[in-house]
Each structure stands twice: as structure tokens, then as C-alpha cells.
Amino acid sequence: MGKAFGRCQLLSLASLALPWTGALVVSALLLLPVGLGFPLLRPAAALLRRRADRQRARVGGWTGLAFPPPAPLPATARAILGDAGFWRDLRWAWLEPLTGGLLATVSPALFWYGVFGALVQPFVWRRLGDGNWYAFVLVDSPGSMRDAVLLGLAFVAGALFLAPTTLAGHARWSRWALGAPSRVELVRRIEQLTGSRAEALDAQAVELRRIERDLHDGAQARLVALGMSLDEATRLLDTDPARARVLLAEVRAASERALRDLRELVHGILPPVLADRGLGDAIRSLALDSFLDVEVDVALPPGRLPAPVESAAYFAIAELLANAAKHADAREVRIALSHTAGILRVTVTDDGHGGADSARGAGLLGVGRRLGAFDGTLALDSPPGGPTLAILEIPCASSSPKTSSCSGTG
Amino acid sequence: MRVVLAEDLFLLRDGLSRTLTEHGFEVVAAVDNGPSLRRALREERPDVAVIDIRLPPDFTDEGLRAALEARRERPGLPVLILSQYVDQLYAQELLAGGEGAVGYLLKDRVTHTAQFVDAVRTVAAGGTVLDPQVVARLLARGEARGTTAALTPREHEVLRLMAEGRSNAAIGQALHVSESAVAKHTAGIFAKLRIEPSADDNRRVLAVLAYLRR
């Protein structure tokens, strides 16, 4: 209550200072036709933006309301005039003292009036003489003075009682006045999605090229060599059976290598155990393959996650596990998978020497990009000396328009 | 010896069936999907089943699941799983019961007909056959953790062949040493790995694998 009152007080004082900023901006606008406004508008608008930002931060911090910030202020006066965020700030600057500020002032005004009644009236009422009204009490006797003190105390209590309500009302108003227009939000979201889609497509193209090259240089080339050896062996069968036998043995070895190449290629595209069993068992299998002591804790709902999410999470975890072994000299790793509120959450903790940085290292950058395509995030806490904690989150619901939930059988 | 064969690709099914028949097995059922496999395992009660891990209708691990179910109904039913890839998780699931009479091989191995037929026989006789790839990875893992560091290179080789399901005689042949020398090495391995020696081939493989999996 006391805190809310203090905040109301602060808001009411802030709103008193605001008209000056508004007036400055309007002056700049009015001076535009004579040219003087052009150099003035930019700093005035910037000052206004700073005040608006402070209010956004203040109210946002108090209430936990998210205030999507408006697009940055343009650099030229002409562009500022066309900026929706600027006009929004200006509207706020003029309306805030009359509405939000007034709302916030109700409680402090009542409080100070109550303080005046309770603490000041008893000492000054004699000197004020006739016509000394405190609210609706005519204070002209010790009895009526007592009434005024009681009334003042009631006002103080009422002010404190009212403060949280008026503060909440002010927050709602601020949200309306200062929140970025939904159009701006949408534009920003579209830009972000366009970016991540382009990255996903790039990654896909690179992946396809890698597969093509691997097939071409590996299995395909081996099969050609194999055909040549077979042809040679057939030719030698009558004249030099011993040599033909050697060639046939080579053919078998070559066919085995071709199979191994293909197997590795398939594993790099989609590990068979992931295709068969889903993410939980695929990670258990990964743990068995690792040279490290890996403890896996899977708390996923029954059924399968959307295939692209499974794949992204699998390769991300594989990369983190490889990092733990290769770069961090870890011995033990703990991997926990859970799924709550439509978000797949993976934590990977190792006891290595830390120092991993998601801004450096091609592997970690790749992981970030892979997750970015799903609006996923990778948070890394890896102080030098360790340990390293990686938290990976992928919202499943948004990953595929066809799948409404993570636990949908895919 | 009566064999049930499950493989969805016609060419491979035909080839496997021919190979087995040539080596004196009787292929009592050659099926191409999970439900038929389950039915064949129940009705034919074969001496050994050779099963491709990935089968229709869902093309995941239908073959493995059918095999594990059949072994729950009939513990110790000899099963040799074939797959285009080997996965430690699947190897672990196959070995989990501890009854032996299981095999898990890469499909490539069927090109070495003699080895493949040997593997089918070993499994049918209650032994355990693991693909060298699985064994190599388990050994490398043990190595990295220092659990097999105490072994000499020769003992290491013996351990590898042992885990692949070979008998002492076969190990001796492969390494060009006498069977008694192999027995000496295996005793050394058991002592160093602190595993109680046993006359049972299958038990010793499981013990080694269990130790390495730790």
C-alpha cells in the first residue's frame, strides 16, 4: 500500500513535468514552416522518447506488463513526422497529465489534504479565523477541530487504501497509450520470421549440397570402381584365376566401404533410432555411444514431437555433447528433457572447464541457427573453470501449423 | 533346423532364404511384415528366427519389437536381428533379459556367407553374437574410461572376439594360437575385470558387455 502510494506520488510529479516536453515538441512542430523547427524537432522528439521510455520501463517494471518498444526514432525531421511511434509519444505527452497523471494524483492529493487536516489544522485553525472550512467541516471550535483531525486521518487512510487501485488503472492506461501499435509489432515479427526462414532455407540448401557431394564422392564413386573391378575380374577369370580372386576380394571390400559411407550419410541426415523411437530413445542411444558418463532424464509426454523439432533438438544435443567431450574435457554429463506448456526444454550440464561462448564456435552458432528456425533459443552459462550449463528451448506449438501441440503423434 | 525369416525386401528375403536352405536350414516361413512375423513366430515355433529390424507396416523397429515380445512369451527363443545399422540401445534391449540366444548383426555381414551361417548356428545353440561394430564401440568406450587399460594387446583382441560370440576354438583359429592359450588369456581377462569365470559361452559375453556398459 505504502509502496503503491509512493509510486502514485512519483507518477503525479512526473506528469507535472511532462507538459513542458510536449510543449517543446509542439513548438518545434509550429516552427517547421519557418524552417527553425527542422533542427529543433529531432532533439525535442528524442527528449520526448526518453521520457516515454522511462515511463515504459517504470510501469513495466512495477506491473510486469510487457511494453514492446516502438521502432527507433528516425534520424531526420521529415521521417519523424511520418513515424507512428513519434505521434504516439506526443499524444501520450498531452494526455498523460490530464488522464493518467490525474488518476495517479488522486491518491497523493487526498493524502496530503488528509495530512493538512490531521497535523496542521490543530495548530493554525485559531489564526485562520472565520470561514475556515476543512472539506465540509467549519473549523471554529475545539470540537469541530477534532472532527477535522478525524476526517484528515480518514482521508490519509483512504488515500493509502486507494493507491493500488489507481496505480493499476494508470498501468492499464499507460499500456494503451505507450504500447507499440500492433502493426509495428507485426512488421517486426514478419521481419524476424523472414530472416529465420531465409536462414533455414540456406541451411537446408547447404545440407542438400553436402548430401549430394557425399553421395557423389563416396558411395557413387566406390560403386563405379566396383563395377570396373568386376569387369576386370570377369576378363581375368580364364587366364589368371588367382588375380581374379584378389580382385573379387577387393570388390567385396569396396562394397562394404560403400555401405559404410551410405550408413554414415543416412545417420547424418536422420539417425535411424530417432526415426524409429523418437527423441527420448535417440538421446539415450547418443548417451550410450558417448565416451563420457552421460545420465539421461527424459520426462516427455507419450507420443512423438513434430519431426523437425525432434531433429533440431537431437542434433543440438549431439553438438553440445561433442563439445563437452572435445573442448571442455568433461567426464560427466547430465541431459534432461522435459515438455511443459508447449515448450520442449532441454538442459545439458557437464563438469568440464567451461569457457564456451555461443557467439563463437561454428558448432554453437549452427545450433543457434538451427533452433532459430523454430523460434527456439539456446542459453549458455559457461564461466571459465566450469561447469557448463546449456538450456535449449523450442516452442513446439509454433513449429508446424499442422501440429497444434508438442504431444501430437507425428 | 527350422527357421522363420522376416525381411521386407524381396531380393534380400529370397537371397537369405536360399543361403539358409543351402546350408541345411529349413525355412518354414519367410514373411515381409510385422503382423505376419508375430503370427509365424507363434504358430511355427521355429528353432531360430532371422529378423530384419525395420519392417512394414510402420517401417520403424517393428521387427525388434516383435522379437522381444516373442521372447517374453517364450524365453530364450533364439533370435538373430539384422539391420542396416547397429544401435547400442537396441543391443542393450536384446541383451537385457540375460537369456542369451540373441544376435544382432549389420546386414552387410550376410555377404560373408560362412560367418552369417555360423552366427545363425551360434544363436540357435543359445550363444550370443554381436556385430563387431557394437563390440568395437563398447571396447573403445571401456578404453576411454580406463576400464580395459589393464589388458595386454593380446587379451584385448581375445576380449573382442569373445564379445563377438566366438568360442575359444574359433578365437584360437582367428589368432593362430592354441585353444589352451586362449583359455589362459580369457582367465586373465576375467581376473583383471573381476568377473567370475564360467563354462557358459553366453554368460561370459553378457558379463563382459555388462562390465563394459557400466
XYZ file of C-alpha atoms in Angstrom:
624
model
C 0.000 0.000 0.000
C 2.737 2.383 1.037
C 4.783 1.380 -1.991
C 1.818 1.930 -4.295
C 1.291 5.344 -2.729
C 4.932 6.282 -3.305
C 4.618 5.242 -6.917
C 1.447 7.287 -7.406
C 3.290 10.260 -5.931
C 6.184 9.760 -8.324
C 3.855 9.424 -11.319
C 1.929 12.555 -10.453
C 5.147 14.565 -10.143
C 6.445 13.114 -13.418
C 3.256 14.012 -15.209
C 3.644 17.619 -13.987
C 6.962 17.854 -15.830
C 5.612 16.276 -18.975
C 3.689 19.219 -20.487
C 6.973 21.090 -20.861
C 8.318 18.363 -23.077
C 5.067 18.235 -25.003
C 5.130 21.986 -25.408
C 8.717 21.878 -26.647
C 7.780 19.335 -29.322
C 4.715 21.294 -30.361
C 6.792 24.456 -30.583
C 9.205 22.661 -32.851
C 6.275 21.500 -34.967
C 4.847 25.021 -35.148
C 8.249 26.403 -36.152
C 8.558 23.940 -39.030
C 7.009 26.269 -41.637
C 9.647 28.924 -40.924
C 12.431 26.342 -41.039
C 13.520 26.794 -37.436
C 11.656 23.637 -36.433
C 13.779 21.321 -38.508
C 16.892 21.414 -36.322
C 14.700 21.611 -33.203
C 12.360 18.704 -33.850
C 14.912 15.917 -33.646
C 16.278 16.722 -30.141
C 12.776 17.553 -28.886
C 11.424 14.255 -30.159
C 14.414 12.429 -28.678
C 13.760 14.020 -25.284
C 10.127 13.001 -25.511
C 11.139 9.465 -26.442
C 13.468 9.281 -23.435
C 10.617 10.314 -21.142
C 8.254 7.811 -22.746
C 10.878 5.070 -22.488
C 11.397 5.848 -18.813
C 7.659 5.597 -18.221
C 7.513 2.302 -20.134
C 10.377 0.885 -18.086
C 8.855 2.187 -14.845
C 5.337 0.854 -15.361
C 6.630 -2.318 -16.982
C 8.909 -2.955 -14.003
C 6.116 -2.391 -11.498
C 3.452 -4.470 -13.126
C 5.349 -6.999 -15.211
C 3.424 -5.751 -18.257
C 5.465 -6.169 -21.399
C 5.844 -2.916 -23.282
C 7.007 -3.699 -26.777
C 9.264 -0.709 -27.544
C 8.389 1.312 -30.644
C 10.661 1.321 -33.665
C 13.759 3.518 -33.128
C 13.254 7.221 -33.800
C 14.154 8.167 -37.381
C 17.124 10.490 -37.941
C 15.521 13.303 -39.953
C 12.688 15.691 -39.094
C 10.740 14.684 -42.182
C 10.935 10.992 -41.286
C 9.997 11.779 -37.682
C 6.787 13.376 -38.951
C 5.892 10.139 -40.678
C 6.752 7.953 -37.687
C 3.797 6.403 -35.910
C 5.798 5.961 -32.710
C 6.565 9.690 -32.531
C 2.920 10.727 -32.802
C 2.036 8.105 -30.245
C 4.579 9.551 -27.805
C 3.256 13.063 -28.444
C -0.337 12.019 -27.860
C 0.755 10.434 -24.621
C 2.635 13.597 -23.568
C -0.573 15.658 -23.894
C -2.998 13.125 -22.492
C -0.909 11.808 -19.586
C -1.203 14.916 -17.350
C -4.964 15.027 -17.965
C -5.749 11.349 -17.615
C -3.040 9.038 -16.340
C -1.346 11.717 -14.282
C -4.671 12.910 -12.880
C -5.593 9.341 -11.997
C -2.266 8.861 -10.238
C -2.671 12.186 -8.424
C -5.986 11.258 -6.768
C -4.290 9.301 -4.021
C -1.413 11.726 -3.231
C -3.807 14.710 -3.271
C -6.141 13.013 -0.830
C -3.170 12.022 1.329
C -1.649 15.473 1.622
C -5.049 17.042 2.199
C -5.550 14.490 4.987
C -2.135 15.328 6.441
C -3.072 19.010 6.378
C -6.303 18.247 8.228
C -4.783 15.982 10.834
C -1.446 17.671 11.532
C -1.755 21.300 10.519
C -5.341 22.307 11.347
C -4.941 21.816 15.135
C -2.215 24.468 15.198
C -3.493 27.021 12.731
C -7.294 26.998 12.993
C -7.360 29.761 15.642
C -5.310 32.090 13.446
C -7.313 31.332 10.276
C -10.409 32.765 11.889
C -13.887 32.726 10.301
C -14.729 30.767 7.196
C -12.032 28.152 7.799
C -13.571 25.144 6.080
C -11.772 21.830 6.078
C -13.653 19.781 3.497
C -17.219 20.063 4.744
C -16.315 20.883 8.384
C -16.344 24.508 9.505
C -13.402 24.596 11.930
C -14.129 27.245 14.533
C -14.095 25.371 17.871
C -12.022 22.673 19.616
C -14.873 20.236 18.904
C -15.003 20.903 15.164
C -11.190 20.908 15.148
C -11.300 17.315 16.489
C -13.746 16.417 13.707
C -11.329 17.880 11.164
C -8.437 15.835 12.592
C -10.508 12.644 12.410
C -11.607 13.478 8.862
C -7.969 14.143 7.909
C -6.921 10.774 9.284
C -9.745 9.136 7.340
C -8.520 10.874 4.169
C -4.971 9.612 4.755
C -6.230 6.071 5.267
C -8.479 6.346 2.211
C -5.578 7.640 0.106
C -3.384 4.697 1.085
C -6.247 2.289 0.502
C -6.947 3.746 -2.935
C -3.326 3.841 -4.129
C -3.018 0.267 -5.511
C -6.284 0.603 -7.444
C -5.355 3.918 -9.035
C -1.887 2.577 -9.813
C -3.377 -0.424 -11.604
C -5.715 1.887 -13.524
C -2.741 4.010 -14.506
C -0.860 0.925 -15.712
C -3.790 -0.025 -17.957
C -3.919 3.462 -19.352
C -0.140 3.532 -19.929
C -0.321 0.246 -21.709
C -2.901 1.660 -24.085
C -1.073 4.938 -24.574
C 2.510 3.683 -24.776
C 2.358 0.126 -26.124
C 3.667 -0.074 -29.665
C 0.884 -0.172 -32.216
C 0.093 -3.774 -33.136
C 1.042 -3.011 -36.717
C 4.592 -2.178 -35.674
C 4.728 -5.389 -33.685
C 3.508 -7.369 -36.681
C 6.015 -5.771 -39.010
C 8.814 -6.586 -36.601
C 7.621 -10.177 -36.255
C 7.424 -10.551 -40.040
C 10.979 -9.246 -40.413
C 12.193 -11.713 -37.813
C 10.374 -14.617 -39.450
C 11.634 -13.656 -42.883
C 15.160 -13.654 -41.501
C 14.893 -17.006 -39.799
C 13.173 -18.530 -42.815
C 15.953 -17.333 -45.086
C 18.494 -18.842 -42.693
C 16.585 -22.121 -42.534
C 16.413 -22.293 -46.335
C 20.119 -21.503 -46.595
C 20.944 -24.217 -44.095
C 18.749 -26.639 -45.997
C 20.427 -25.812 -49.302
C 23.866 -26.299 -47.735
C 22.731 -29.609 -46.291
C 21.413 -30.819 -49.646
C 24.681 -29.835 -51.306
C 26.618 -31.754 -48.643
C 24.478 -34.865 -49.171
C 24.871 -34.627 -52.931
C 28.649 -34.247 -52.647
C 28.954 -37.089 -50.141
C 26.971 -39.428 -52.381
C 28.913 -38.354 -55.425
C 32.368 -38.617 -53.872
C 31.620 -41.592 -51.670
C 29.201 -44.371 -52.470
C 28.741 -43.445 -56.139
C 32.466 -43.384 -56.874
C 33.010 -46.638 -54.984
C 30.243 -48.364 -56.958
C 31.825 -47.259 -60.226
C 35.215 -48.593 -59.108
C 33.490 -51.765 -58.037
C 31.955 -52.212 -61.486
C 35.354 -51.710 -63.109
C 36.985 -54.275 -60.827
C 34.187 -56.774 -61.553
C 34.680 -56.268 -65.274
C 38.421 -56.805 -64.919
C 37.860 -59.909 -62.772
C 35.477 -61.351 -65.359
C 38.110 -60.835 -68.048
C 40.824 -62.484 -65.944
C 38.660 -65.436 -64.861
C 40.007 -67.756 -67.590
C 43.550 -66.503 -67.960
C 44.568 -65.642 -64.395
C 42.126 -67.039 -61.781
C 44.442 -66.131 -58.899
C 44.473 -62.462 -59.910
C 40.685 -62.582 -60.443
C 40.239 -63.906 -56.910
C 42.258 -60.996 -55.490
C 40.157 -58.542 -57.484
C 36.930 -60.109 -56.243
C 38.124 -59.790 -52.663
C 38.780 -56.120 -53.375
C 35.284 -55.805 -54.808
C 33.801 -57.115 -51.592
C 35.876 -54.700 -49.514
C 34.808 -51.819 -51.759
C 31.138 -52.770 -51.439
C 31.496 -52.805 -47.647
C 33.056 -49.362 -47.669
C 30.271 -48.091 -49.923
C 27.709 -49.461 -47.466
C 29.522 -47.820 -44.575
C 29.582 -44.492 -46.411
C 25.868 -44.720 -47.059
C 25.191 -45.657 -43.467
C 27.108 -42.664 -42.148
C 25.366 -40.413 -44.612
C 21.938 -41.646 -43.524
C 22.896 -41.216 -39.892
C 23.895 -37.622 -40.577
C 20.546 -36.879 -42.203
C 18.252 -38.649 -39.762
C 19.605 -41.081 -37.198
C 17.586 -44.301 -37.594
C 16.891 -44.618 -33.877
C 15.399 -41.118 -33.931
C 13.171 -42.123 -36.834
C 12.203 -45.357 -35.069
C 11.750 -44.313 -31.479
C 11.664 -40.552 -31.179
C 13.725 -38.063 -29.233
C 13.906 -39.738 -25.817
C 15.386 -43.025 -27.009
C 17.553 -41.285 -29.583
C 19.183 -39.282 -26.784
C 19.578 -42.439 -24.689
C 21.299 -44.026 -27.666
C 23.505 -40.959 -28.059
C 24.446 -41.297 -24.389
C 25.395 -44.968 -24.882
C 27.591 -44.034 -27.823
C 29.407 -41.312 -25.937
C 32.699 -41.953 -24.195
C 31.522 -39.743 -21.359
C 29.366 -40.787 -18.445
C 26.042 -39.468 -19.622
C 22.951 -39.515 -17.476
C 19.709 -39.005 -19.383
C 16.470 -37.980 -17.747
C 13.504 -37.968 -20.114
C 10.176 -36.529 -18.993
C 8.355 -36.226 -22.296
C 4.687 -36.924 -22.875
C 3.859 -40.161 -24.683
C 3.694 -39.863 -28.445
C 6.025 -38.070 -30.774
C 7.072 -34.461 -31.064
C 6.879 -32.876 -34.510
C 9.640 -34.437 -36.610
C 11.537 -31.186 -37.368
C 11.603 -30.316 -33.656
C 12.911 -33.767 -32.771
C 15.592 -33.488 -35.386
C 16.675 -29.980 -34.371
C 16.801 -30.928 -30.699
C 18.703 -34.142 -31.435
C 21.450 -32.506 -33.440
C 21.703 -29.631 -30.984
C 22.171 -32.051 -28.080
C 24.649 -34.116 -30.102
C 26.670 -30.952 -30.732
C 26.614 -29.959 -27.056
C 27.662 -33.460 -26.041
C 30.503 -33.448 -28.573
C 31.610 -30.044 -27.269
C 31.617 -31.321 -23.705
C 33.921 -34.162 -24.747
C 36.110 -32.281 -27.209
C 36.534 -28.802 -25.777
C 35.540 -28.899 -22.133
C 37.319 -32.137 -21.087
C 34.202 -33.106 -19.201
C 33.765 -36.523 -17.625
C 30.132 -36.485 -16.636
C 27.180 -35.008 -18.478
C 23.563 -34.778 -17.426
C 20.858 -34.329 -20.038
C 17.284 -33.604 -19.003
C 14.386 -33.366 -21.429
C 11.002 -32.048 -20.438
C 7.966 -30.620 -22.097
C 5.822 -28.055 -20.343
C 3.327 -25.510 -21.613
C 4.048 -26.303 -25.244
C 7.797 -25.825 -24.852
C 10.394 -28.540 -25.270
C 13.113 -27.799 -22.741
C 16.489 -29.488 -22.682
C 19.240 -28.870 -20.157
C 22.736 -30.185 -20.702
C 25.140 -29.881 -17.785
C 28.751 -31.002 -17.816
C 31.567 -30.921 -15.295
C 34.145 -29.614 -17.770
C 36.255 -26.480 -17.568
C 33.677 -24.187 -19.160
C 34.500 -21.139 -21.249
C 32.059 -21.978 -24.051
C 30.692 -18.963 -25.910
C 27.640 -19.212 -28.144
C 28.809 -16.169 -30.111
C 31.971 -18.015 -31.141
C 32.481 -21.546 -32.369
C 30.867 -22.755 -35.582
C 29.119 -25.617 -33.792
C 27.308 -23.459 -31.266
C 26.443 -20.863 -33.908
C 24.974 -23.676 -36.005
C 22.933 -24.864 -33.042
C 21.591 -21.340 -32.510
C 20.630 -21.030 -36.161
C 19.005 -24.454 -36.209
C 16.873 -23.534 -33.204
C 16.174 -20.046 -34.546
C 14.130 -21.538 -37.356
C 11.703 -22.783 -34.687
C 11.788 -19.643 -32.527
C 13.895 -21.761 -30.227
C 16.657 -20.437 -28.011
C 19.978 -21.633 -26.659
C 21.104 -20.135 -23.361
C 24.643 -20.891 -22.287
C 26.150 -20.425 -18.850
C 29.774 -21.410 -19.065
C 32.102 -19.452 -16.781
C 35.834 -20.142 -17.225
C 36.622 -23.051 -14.946
C 33.173 -24.512 -15.499
C 30.778 -26.067 -15.141
C 28.805 -25.504 -18.332
C 25.029 -25.358 -18.332
C 23.177 -25.157 -21.633
C 19.429 -24.628 -21.764
C 17.664 -25.198 -25.002
C 14.040 -24.293 -25.535
C 11.849 -24.933 -28.543
C 8.212 -23.875 -28.604
C 6.623 -26.857 -30.275
C 3.184 -25.444 -30.962
C 4.509 -22.885 -33.405
C 6.894 -25.218 -35.151
C 4.369 -26.652 -37.511
C 0.986 -25.234 -38.424
C -0.292 -28.765 -38.898
C 0.594 -29.777 -35.375
C -1.325 -27.984 -32.687
C 0.696 -29.393 -29.827
C 4.004 -30.949 -28.992
C 2.471 -34.191 -27.895
C 0.607 -34.740 -31.120
C 1.557 -38.027 -32.699
C 3.591 -37.130 -35.726
C 16.807 -76.711 -38.133
C 13.596 -74.719 -38.610
C 13.975 -71.003 -39.366
C 11.457 -68.162 -39.544
C 12.743 -65.374 -41.774
C 11.415 -61.798 -41.798
C 12.693 -59.328 -44.385
C 10.589 -56.867 -46.359
C 12.828 -56.532 -49.420
C 12.102 -59.353 -51.822
C 15.645 -59.641 -53.180
C 17.182 -59.942 -49.738
C 14.486 -62.290 -48.454
C 15.000 -64.526 -51.437
C 18.794 -64.441 -51.069
C 18.721 -65.153 -47.336
C 16.235 -67.947 -47.814
C 18.420 -69.533 -50.472
C 21.596 -69.180 -48.389
C 19.962 -70.753 -45.338
C 18.447 -73.601 -47.335
C 21.801 -74.308 -48.995
C 23.393 -74.640 -45.556
C 20.875 -77.177 -44.347
C 18.311 -74.969 -42.620
C 14.605 -75.402 -43.241
C 12.935 -72.026 -43.842
C 9.436 -72.699 -42.521
C 8.180 -69.150 -43.024
C 9.555 -66.166 -44.960
C 7.431 -63.103 -44.166
C 7.627 -59.451 -45.124
C 5.819 -57.600 -42.340
C 5.393 -57.328 -38.578
C 1.960 -58.912 -38.071
C 2.846 -61.908 -40.254
C 6.098 -62.278 -38.301
C 4.255 -62.355 -34.975
C 1.881 -64.977 -36.328
C 4.714 -67.090 -37.780
C 6.690 -66.983 -34.517
C 3.626 -68.137 -32.576
C 2.441 -70.823 -34.980
C 5.675 -72.240 -36.364
C 7.659 -72.258 -33.083
C 10.971 -72.161 -35.023
C 14.388 -73.158 -33.686
C 15.721 -69.765 -34.685
C 14.314 -66.560 -36.180
C 16.243 -64.266 -38.531
C 14.588 -60.870 -38.448
C 15.123 -57.542 -40.171
C 14.710 -54.786 -37.598
C 12.722 -52.447 -39.830
C 9.523 -53.948 -41.198
C 6.195 -52.788 -42.543
C 3.613 -51.595 -41.700
C 5.248 -48.695 -39.842
C 8.855 -49.166 -41.017
C 10.370 -48.423 -37.628
C 11.670 -51.106 -35.253
C 8.698 -53.438 -35.783
C 10.968 -56.475 -36.201
C 12.817 -55.871 -32.947
C 9.600 -55.307 -31.024
C 8.058 -58.490 -32.427
C 11.202 -60.403 -31.468
C 11.242 -59.022 -27.911
C 7.544 -59.846 -27.494
C 8.050 -63.379 -28.761
C 10.948 -63.813 -26.330
C 8.768 -62.654 -23.466
C 6.254 -65.331 -24.376
C 8.922 -67.922 -24.999
C 12.077 -67.005 -23.021
C 15.266 -67.962 -24.771
C 13.708 -68.143 -28.230
C 16.794 -67.772 -30.456
C 16.613 -64.550 -32.459
C 19.136 -63.070 -34.865
C 18.359 -59.433 -35.668
C 19.655 -57.970 -38.915
C 19.780 -54.262 -39.566
C 21.223 -51.666 -41.917
C 22.714 -50.012 -38.823
C 23.553 -51.098 -35.319
C 22.467 -49.167 -32.294
C 23.753 -49.684 -28.754
C 20.288 -49.092 -27.358
C 18.857 -51.977 -29.373
C 21.792 -54.209 -28.446
C 21.128 -53.422 -24.803
C 17.424 -54.225 -25.132
C 18.191 -57.539 -26.786
C 20.689 -58.492 -24.095
C 18.587 -57.156 -21.216
C 16.842 -60.466 -20.456
C 20.172 -62.195 -19.964
C 18.918 -65.450 -21.503
C 21.304 -65.283 -24.440
C 20.396 -66.896 -27.742
C 20.390 -63.481 -29.379
C 22.326 -61.987 -32.223
C 22.499 -58.516 -33.646
C 24.312 -58.070 -36.936
C 24.696 -55.495 -39.644
C 23.039 -56.607 -42.866
C 26.385 -56.285 -44.628
C 27.618 -59.343 -42.733
C 25.343 -61.646 -44.731
C 27.706 -61.158 -47.666
C 30.198 -63.273 -45.721
C 28.014 -66.345 -46.040
C 30.102 -68.613 -43.822
C 30.195 -66.086 -40.977
C 26.499 -65.381 -41.288
C 25.556 -69.061 -41.187
C 27.900 -69.520 -38.220
C 26.123 -66.702 -36.457
C 22.692 -68.280 -37.041
C 24.002 -71.598 -35.679
C 25.596 -69.939 -32.625
C 22.384 -68.105 -31.765
C 20.277 -71.235 -32.305
C 22.594 -73.050 -29.914
C 21.977 -70.441 -27.218
C 25.048 -68.295 -27.812
C 25.281 -64.542 -28.270
C 26.570 -62.861 -31.410
C 27.165 -59.149 -31.586
C 28.269 -57.209 -34.595
C 31.959 -56.282 -34.486
C 30.830 -52.671 -34.802
C 28.935 -52.846 -31.498
C 31.812 -54.626 -29.838
C 34.388 -52.178 -31.154
C 32.395 -49.262 -29.801
C 31.935 -50.891 -26.417
C 35.637 -51.640 -26.192
C 36.615 -48.135 -27.266
C 34.302 -46.812 -24.586
C 35.823 -49.054 -21.949
C 39.247 -47.923 -23.149
C 38.358 -44.253 -22.848
C 37.255 -44.839 -19.273
C 40.298 -46.864 -18.428
C 38.331 -49.980 -17.552
C 40.206 -52.177 -20.022
C 43.518 -50.343 -19.739
C 44.944 -53.173 -17.636
C 44.599 -55.647 -20.512
C 47.511 -56.599 -22.738
C 47.005 -56.091 -26.502
C 46.548 -59.830 -26.957
C 43.991 -60.022 -24.149
C 42.239 -57.086 -25.733
C 41.951 -58.990 -29.011
C 40.663 -62.065 -27.243
C 38.071 -59.965 -25.419
C 36.908 -58.524 -28.721
C 36.444 -61.905 -30.356
C 34.831 -63.239 -27.206
C 32.271 -60.426 -27.246
C 31.535 -61.188 -30.868
C 30.351 -64.577 -29.677
C 33.215 -66.799 -30.789
C 34.172 -69.967 -28.972
C 37.682 -70.475 -27.610
C 38.463 -72.764 -30.539
C 37.333 -70.132 -33.043
C 39.319 -67.433 -31.240
C 42.381 -69.657 -31.323
C 41.929 -70.155 -35.054
C 41.494 -66.463 -35.708
C 44.588 -65.528 -33.698
C 46.643 -68.557 -34.761
C 47.192 -69.751 -31.194
C 46.215 -72.928 -29.377
C 42.894 -73.291 -27.624
C 44.634 -73.654 -24.261
C 46.456 -70.354 -24.833
C 43.069 -68.718 -25.438
C 41.732 -70.263 -22.234
C 44.715 -68.782 -20.381
C 44.010 -65.343 -21.859
C 40.297 -65.484 -21.014
C 41.137 -66.467 -17.436
C 43.487 -63.469 -17.320
C 40.781 -61.180 -18.659
C 38.230 -62.403 -16.138
C 40.700 -61.922 -13.320
C 41.606 -58.392 -14.416
C 37.990 -57.414 -15.000
C 36.978 -59.184 -11.781
C 34.358 -61.392 -13.445
C 33.666 -64.897 -12.159
C 34.723 -67.355 -14.869
C 32.005 -69.690 -16.147
C 31.765 -72.570 -18.583
C 28.857 -70.885 -20.321
C 29.868 -69.023 -23.519
C 26.793 -66.835 -23.401
C 27.297 -65.882 -19.756
C 30.807 -64.698 -20.356
C 29.783 -62.448 -23.236
C 26.995 -60.937 -21.176
C 29.328 -60.450 -18.244
C 31.895 -58.674 -20.378
C 29.281 -56.492 -22.020
C 27.650 -55.679 -18.713
C 31.022 -54.688 -17.341
C 31.879 -52.518 -20.317
C 28.491 -50.869 -20.287
C 28.923 -49.650 -16.731
